PDB file of C-alpha atoms in Angstrom:
ATOM      1  CA  MET A   1      27.293  16.827  20.558  1.00 50.00           C
ATOM      2  CA  ASN A   2      27.143  16.947  16.772  1.00 56.00           C
ATOM      3  CA  THR A   3      25.227  19.731  15.094  1.00 63.00           C
ATOM      4  CA  ILE A   4      23.822  18.925  11.683  1.00 70.00           C
ATOM      5  CA  THR A   5      23.770  21.781   9.210  1.00 75.00           C
ATOM      6  CA  ILE A   6      21.580  21.507   6.149  1.00 87.00           C
ATOM      7  CA  GLN A   7      22.364  23.686   3.146  1.00 92.00           C
ATOM      8  CA  SER A   8      19.968  26.560   2.582  1.00 96.00           C
ATOM      9  CA  ILE A   9      17.574  26.444  -0.337  1.00 97.00           C
ATOM     10  CA  LYS A  10      18.744  29.197  -2.684  1.00 98.00           C
ATOM     11  CA  LYS A  11      17.123  30.425  -5.873  1.00 98.00           C
ATOM     12  CA  GLU A  12      17.780  33.352  -8.170  1.00 98.00           C
ATOM     13  CA  LEU A  13      15.506  34.536 -10.920  1.00 98.00           C
ATOM     14  CA  LEU A  14      15.478  37.419 -13.348  1.00 98.00           C
ATOM     15  CA  VAL A  15      12.062  39.048 -13.455  1.00 98.00           C
ATOM     16  CA  GLU A  16      11.122  41.247 -16.402  1.00 98.00           C
ATOM     17  CA  ALA A  17       9.686  44.006 -14.198  1.00 98.00           C
ATOM     18  CA  GLY A  18      11.036  46.891 -12.142  1.00 98.00           C
ATOM     19  CA  GLN A  19      12.153  46.558  -8.529  1.00 98.00           C
ATOM     20  CA  GLU A  20       9.086  48.257  -7.029  1.00 97.00           C
ATOM     21  CA  THR A  21       6.710  46.077  -9.052  1.00 97.00           C
ATOM     22  CA  THR A  22       8.482  42.840  -8.174  1.00 98.00           C
ATOM     23  CA  PHE A  23       8.429  43.717  -4.462  1.00 98.00           C
ATOM     24  CA  LYS A  24       4.747  44.706  -4.531  1.00 98.00           C
ATOM     25  CA  ILE A  25       3.693  41.588  -6.444  1.00 98.00           C
ATOM     26  CA  PHE A  26       5.506  39.415  -3.923  1.00 98.00           C
ATOM     27  CA  THR A  27       4.209  41.190  -0.833  1.00 98.00           C
ATOM     28  CA  GLN A  28       0.799  42.583  -1.800  1.00 98.00           C
ATOM     29  CA  LYS A  29      -0.387  40.078  -4.415  1.00 97.00           C
ATOM     30  CA  MET A  30       0.773  36.787  -2.906  1.00 98.00           C
ATOM     31  CA  ASP A  31      -2.713  35.358  -3.243  1.00 97.00           C
ATOM     32  CA  LEU A  32      -2.510  35.743  -7.052  1.00 97.00           C
ATOM     33  CA  TRP A  33       0.512  33.484  -7.430  1.00 98.00           C
ATOM     34  CA  TRP A  34       0.721  31.210  -4.379  1.00 98.00           C
ATOM     35  CA  PRO A  35      -0.849  27.842  -5.295  1.00 97.00           C
ATOM     36  CA  HIS A  36      -3.958  27.233  -3.191  1.00 96.00           C
ATOM     37  CA  THR A  37      -2.992  23.549  -3.040  1.00 95.00           C
ATOM     38  CA  HIS A  38       0.077  24.402  -0.904  1.00 95.00           C
ATOM     39  CA  HIS A  39      -1.142  25.070   2.624  1.00 96.00           C
ATOM     40  CA  VAL A  40      -1.240  23.435   6.035  1.00 94.00           C
ATOM     41  CA  GLY A  41      -4.888  24.076   6.891  1.00 94.00           C
ATOM     42  CA  ALA A  42      -7.479  21.380   7.557  1.00 94.00           C
ATOM     43  CA  CYS A  43      -9.689  22.374   4.616  1.00 96.00           C
ATOM     44  CA  PRO A  44      -9.237  24.111   1.242  1.00 97.00           C
ATOM     45  CA  MET A  45      -7.449  27.459   1.241  1.00 98.00           C
ATOM     46  CA  THR A  46      -9.288  30.543   0.026  1.00 98.00           C
ATOM     47  CA  GLU A  47      -6.613  33.212   0.468  1.00 98.00           C
ATOM     48  CA  MET A  48      -2.906  33.705   1.213  1.00 98.00           C
ATOM     49  CA  VAL A  49      -2.171  36.860   3.231  1.00 98.00           C
ATOM     50  CA  LEU A  50       1.082  38.671   3.997  1.00 98.00           C
ATOM     51  CA  GLU A  51       0.602  41.765   6.146  1.00 98.00           C
ATOM     52  CA  SER A  52       3.048  44.568   5.358  1.00 97.00           C
ATOM     53  CA  GLY A  53       5.670  45.809   7.787  1.00 98.00           C
ATOM     54  CA  GLU A  54       7.765  44.206  10.490  1.00 98.00           C
ATOM     55  CA  ASN A  55       5.806  41.721  12.610  1.00 98.00           C
ATOM     56  CA  GLY A  56       3.077  41.546   9.951  1.00 98.00           C
ATOM     57  CA  ARG A  57       1.340  38.159   9.939  1.00 98.00           C
ATOM     58  CA  TRP A  58       1.790  35.592   7.152  1.00 98.00           C
ATOM     59  CA  TYR A  59      -1.198  33.256   7.101  1.00 98.00           C
ATOM     60  CA  THR A  60      -3.860  31.497   5.076  1.00 98.00           C
ATOM     61  CA  LYS A  61      -7.648  31.735   5.185  1.00 98.00           C
ATOM     62  CA  HIS A  62      -9.785  28.642   4.618  1.00 98.00           C
ATOM     63  CA  GLU A  63     -13.265  27.649   3.469  1.00 98.00           C
ATOM     64  CA  ASP A  64     -14.399  26.935   7.038  1.00 98.00           C
ATOM     65  CA  GLY A  65     -13.463  30.485   8.116  1.00 97.00           C
ATOM     66  CA  SER A  66     -10.279  29.390   9.899  1.00 97.00           C
ATOM     67  CA  GLU A  67      -6.911  31.112   9.638  1.00 98.00           C
ATOM     68  CA  VAL A  68      -3.627  29.197   9.810  1.00 97.00           C
ATOM     69  CA  ASN A  69      -0.362  30.951  10.567  1.00 98.00           C
ATOM     70  CA  ILE A  70       2.704  30.376   8.423  1.00 98.00           C
ATOM     71  CA  GLY A  71       4.939  32.934  10.120  1.00 98.00           C
ATOM     72  CA  PHE A  72       5.531  36.671  10.226  1.00 98.00           C
ATOM     73  CA  VAL A  73       7.665  39.467   8.789  1.00 98.00           C
ATOM     74  CA  LEU A  74      11.074  39.778  10.439  1.00 98.00           C
ATOM     75  CA  LYS A  75      12.465  42.507   8.169  1.00 98.00           C
ATOM     76  CA  TRP A  76      10.628  44.841   5.797  1.00 98.00           C
ATOM     77  CA  ASP A  77      12.723  47.015   3.472  1.00 98.00           C
ATOM     78  CA  PRO A  78      10.656  48.300   0.534  1.00 98.00           C
ATOM     79  CA  TYR A  79      11.642  47.752  -2.264  1.00 98.00           C
ATOM     80  CA  ALA A  80      14.989  46.129  -1.582  1.00 98.00           C
ATOM     81  CA  GLY A  81      13.926  43.069   0.365  1.00 98.00           C
ATOM     82  CA  LEU A  82      12.231  41.285   3.195  1.00 98.00           C
ATOM     83  CA  THR A  83      12.845  38.433   5.588  1.00 98.00           C
ATOM     84  CA  LEU A  84      10.029  36.168   6.693  1.00 98.00           C
ATOM     85  CA  ALA A  85       9.824  33.827   9.654  1.00 98.00           C
ATOM     86  CA  TRP A  86       8.760  30.369   8.413  1.00 98.00           C
ATOM     87  CA  GLN A  87       7.096  28.518  11.284  1.00 98.00           C
ATOM     88  CA  ILE A  88       6.126  25.333   9.455  1.00 96.00           C
ATOM     89  CA  ASN A  89       7.999  22.245  10.642  1.00 95.00           C
ATOM     90  CA  GLY A  90       9.165  19.170   8.728  1.00 92.00           C
ATOM     91  CA  ASN A  91       5.753  17.546   9.268  1.00 91.00           C
ATOM     92  CA  PHE A  92       4.196  20.571   7.539  1.00 92.00           C
ATOM     93  CA  GLN A  93       2.466  21.819  10.666  1.00 95.00           C
ATOM     94  CA  TYR A  94       2.560  25.285  12.213  1.00 96.00           C
ATOM     95  CA  ASP A  95       4.969  25.430  15.163  1.00 97.00           C
ATOM     96  CA  PRO A  96       4.964  28.781  17.028  1.00 97.00           C
ATOM     97  CA  GLY A  97       8.301  27.924  18.675  1.00 96.00           C
ATOM     98  CA  LEU A  98      10.084  27.419  15.343  1.00 97.00           C
ATOM     99  CA  ILE A  99      11.635  30.072  13.128  1.00 97.00           C
ATOM    100  CA  SER A 100      13.539  29.348   9.951  1.00 97.00           C
ATOM    101  CA  GLU A 101      14.109  32.327   7.705  1.00 98.00           C
ATOM    102  CA  VAL A 102      12.986  33.041   4.160  1.00 98.00           C
ATOM    103  CA  GLU A 103      14.907  36.017   2.785  1.00 98.00           C
ATOM    104  CA  LEU A 104      14.273  37.783  -0.509  1.00 98.00           C
ATOM    105  CA  GLN A 105      16.358  40.487  -2.108  1.00 98.00           C
ATOM    106  CA  PHE A 106      15.038  42.516  -5.039  1.00 98.00           C
ATOM    107  CA  VAL A 107      18.047  43.872  -6.925  1.00 98.00           C
ATOM    108  CA  PRO A 108      17.415  46.288  -9.818  1.00 98.00           C
ATOM    109  CA  ASN A 109      18.908  45.094 -13.076  1.00 95.00           C
ATOM    110  CA  GLY A 110      17.973  48.040 -15.279  1.00 89.00           C
ATOM    111  CA  PRO A 111      14.662  49.931 -15.251  1.00 89.00           C
ATOM    112  CA  ASP A 112      12.482  46.960 -16.204  1.00 96.00           C
ATOM    113  CA  LYS A 113      14.363  43.960 -14.815  1.00 98.00           C
ATOM    114  CA  THR A 114      14.952  42.776 -11.277  1.00 98.00           C
ATOM    115  CA  THR A 115      17.082  39.958  -9.964  1.00 98.00           C
ATOM    116  CA  VAL A 116      15.247  38.233  -7.133  1.00 98.00           C
ATOM    117  CA  ARG A 117      17.476  36.336  -4.732  1.00 98.00           C
ATOM    118  CA  PHE A 118      15.726  33.839  -2.485  1.00 98.00           C
ATOM    119  CA  GLU A 119      17.125  31.915   0.447  1.00 98.00           C
ATOM    120  CA  HIS A 120      15.338  29.636   2.922  1.00 98.00           C
ATOM    121  CA  ARG A 121      17.818  28.976   5.724  1.00 97.00           C
ATOM    122  CA  ASP A 122      18.040  27.267   9.124  1.00 95.00           C
ATOM    123  CA  LEU A 123      16.405  24.195   7.587  1.00 95.00           C
ATOM    124  CA  GLU A 124      17.959  21.848  10.154  1.00 92.00           C
ATOM    125  CA  LEU A 125      15.454  23.320  12.645  1.00 93.00           C
ATOM    126  CA  LEU A 126      12.495  21.939  10.688  1.00 92.00           C
ATOM    127  CA  GLY A 127      13.148  18.237  11.271  1.00 87.00           C
ATOM    128  CA  GLY A 128      11.893  15.686   8.778  1.00 82.00           C
ATOM    129  CA  GLY A 129      15.193  14.925   7.062  1.00 82.00           C
ATOM    130  CA  LYS A 130      16.559  15.049   3.547  1.00 85.00           C
ATOM    131  CA  LYS A 131      13.337  14.086   1.731  1.00 88.00           C
ATOM    132  CA  VAL A 132      11.441  16.987   3.298  1.00 90.00           C
ATOM    133  CA  ILE A 133      14.152  19.445   2.216  1.00 91.00           C
ATOM    134  CA  GLU A 134      14.205  18.009  -1.328  1.00 92.00           C
ATOM    135  CA  ASP A 135      10.414  18.375  -1.510  1.00 93.00           C
ATOM    136  CA  MET A 136      10.649  21.953  -0.213  1.00 95.00           C
ATOM    137  CA  ASP A 137      13.357  22.774  -2.761  1.00 96.00           C
ATOM    138  CA  GLY A 138      11.127  21.606  -5.605  1.00 96.00           C
ATOM    139  CA  GLY A 139       8.141  23.359  -4.054  1.00 96.00           C
ATOM    140  CA  TRP A 140       9.956  26.679  -3.796  1.00 98.00           C
ATOM    141  CA  GLN A 141      11.131  26.330  -7.414  1.00 98.00           C
ATOM    142  CA  MET A 142       7.548  25.884  -8.596  1.00 98.00           C
ATOM    143  CA  ILE A 143       6.156  28.646  -6.365  1.00 98.00           C
ATOM    144  CA  LEU A 144       8.792  31.164  -7.449  1.00 98.00           C
ATOM    145  CA  GLN A 145       8.108  30.391 -11.107  1.00 98.00           C
ATOM    146  CA  LEU A 146       4.400  31.096 -10.517  1.00 98.00           C
ATOM    147  CA  TYR A 147       5.393  34.371  -8.838  1.00 98.00           C
ATOM    148  CA  LYS A 148       7.627  35.306 -11.802  1.00 98.00           C
ATOM    149  CA  ASN A 149       4.803  34.580 -14.260  1.00 98.00           C
ATOM    150  CA  ILE A 150       2.457  36.971 -12.440  1.00 98.00           C
ATOM    151  CA  ALA A 151       5.122  39.661 -11.888  1.00 98.00           C
ATOM    152  CA  GLU A 152       5.888  39.752 -15.613  1.00 97.00           C
ATOM    153  CA  LYS A 153       2.294  40.291 -16.740  1.00 92.00           C
TER     154      LYS A 153
END
């Protein structure tokens, strides 16, 4: 049996803010920078939520009062990093049996600069093929730039 391995999506960005700030903006202020157009709910998104600590939920709230899971926190290491379970499949639907990992490292680069290393791995588990991964790569690039813009304010 052949196993297909798809390269991880990797990004690295230099954020003009300290390590603690970059971690807090990512984890506590996700709703400020995550685009409300990027969700898997049935109606418009009103809020993106990431609960702190291991096993914290990662989900969206919607205009109709519904909540839609994205995943949960696998590893929580303030202010050095975190790993999130991504439970959205290649059809962009929540799948509770699926876990691909989104890992972020926040590496101090002086007192007011932080290198943020991002990796979304285990993409072969998502299904959907090359086009889905290309779309996700571009999506993560845009989302991380929005995050950087807010973190540097």
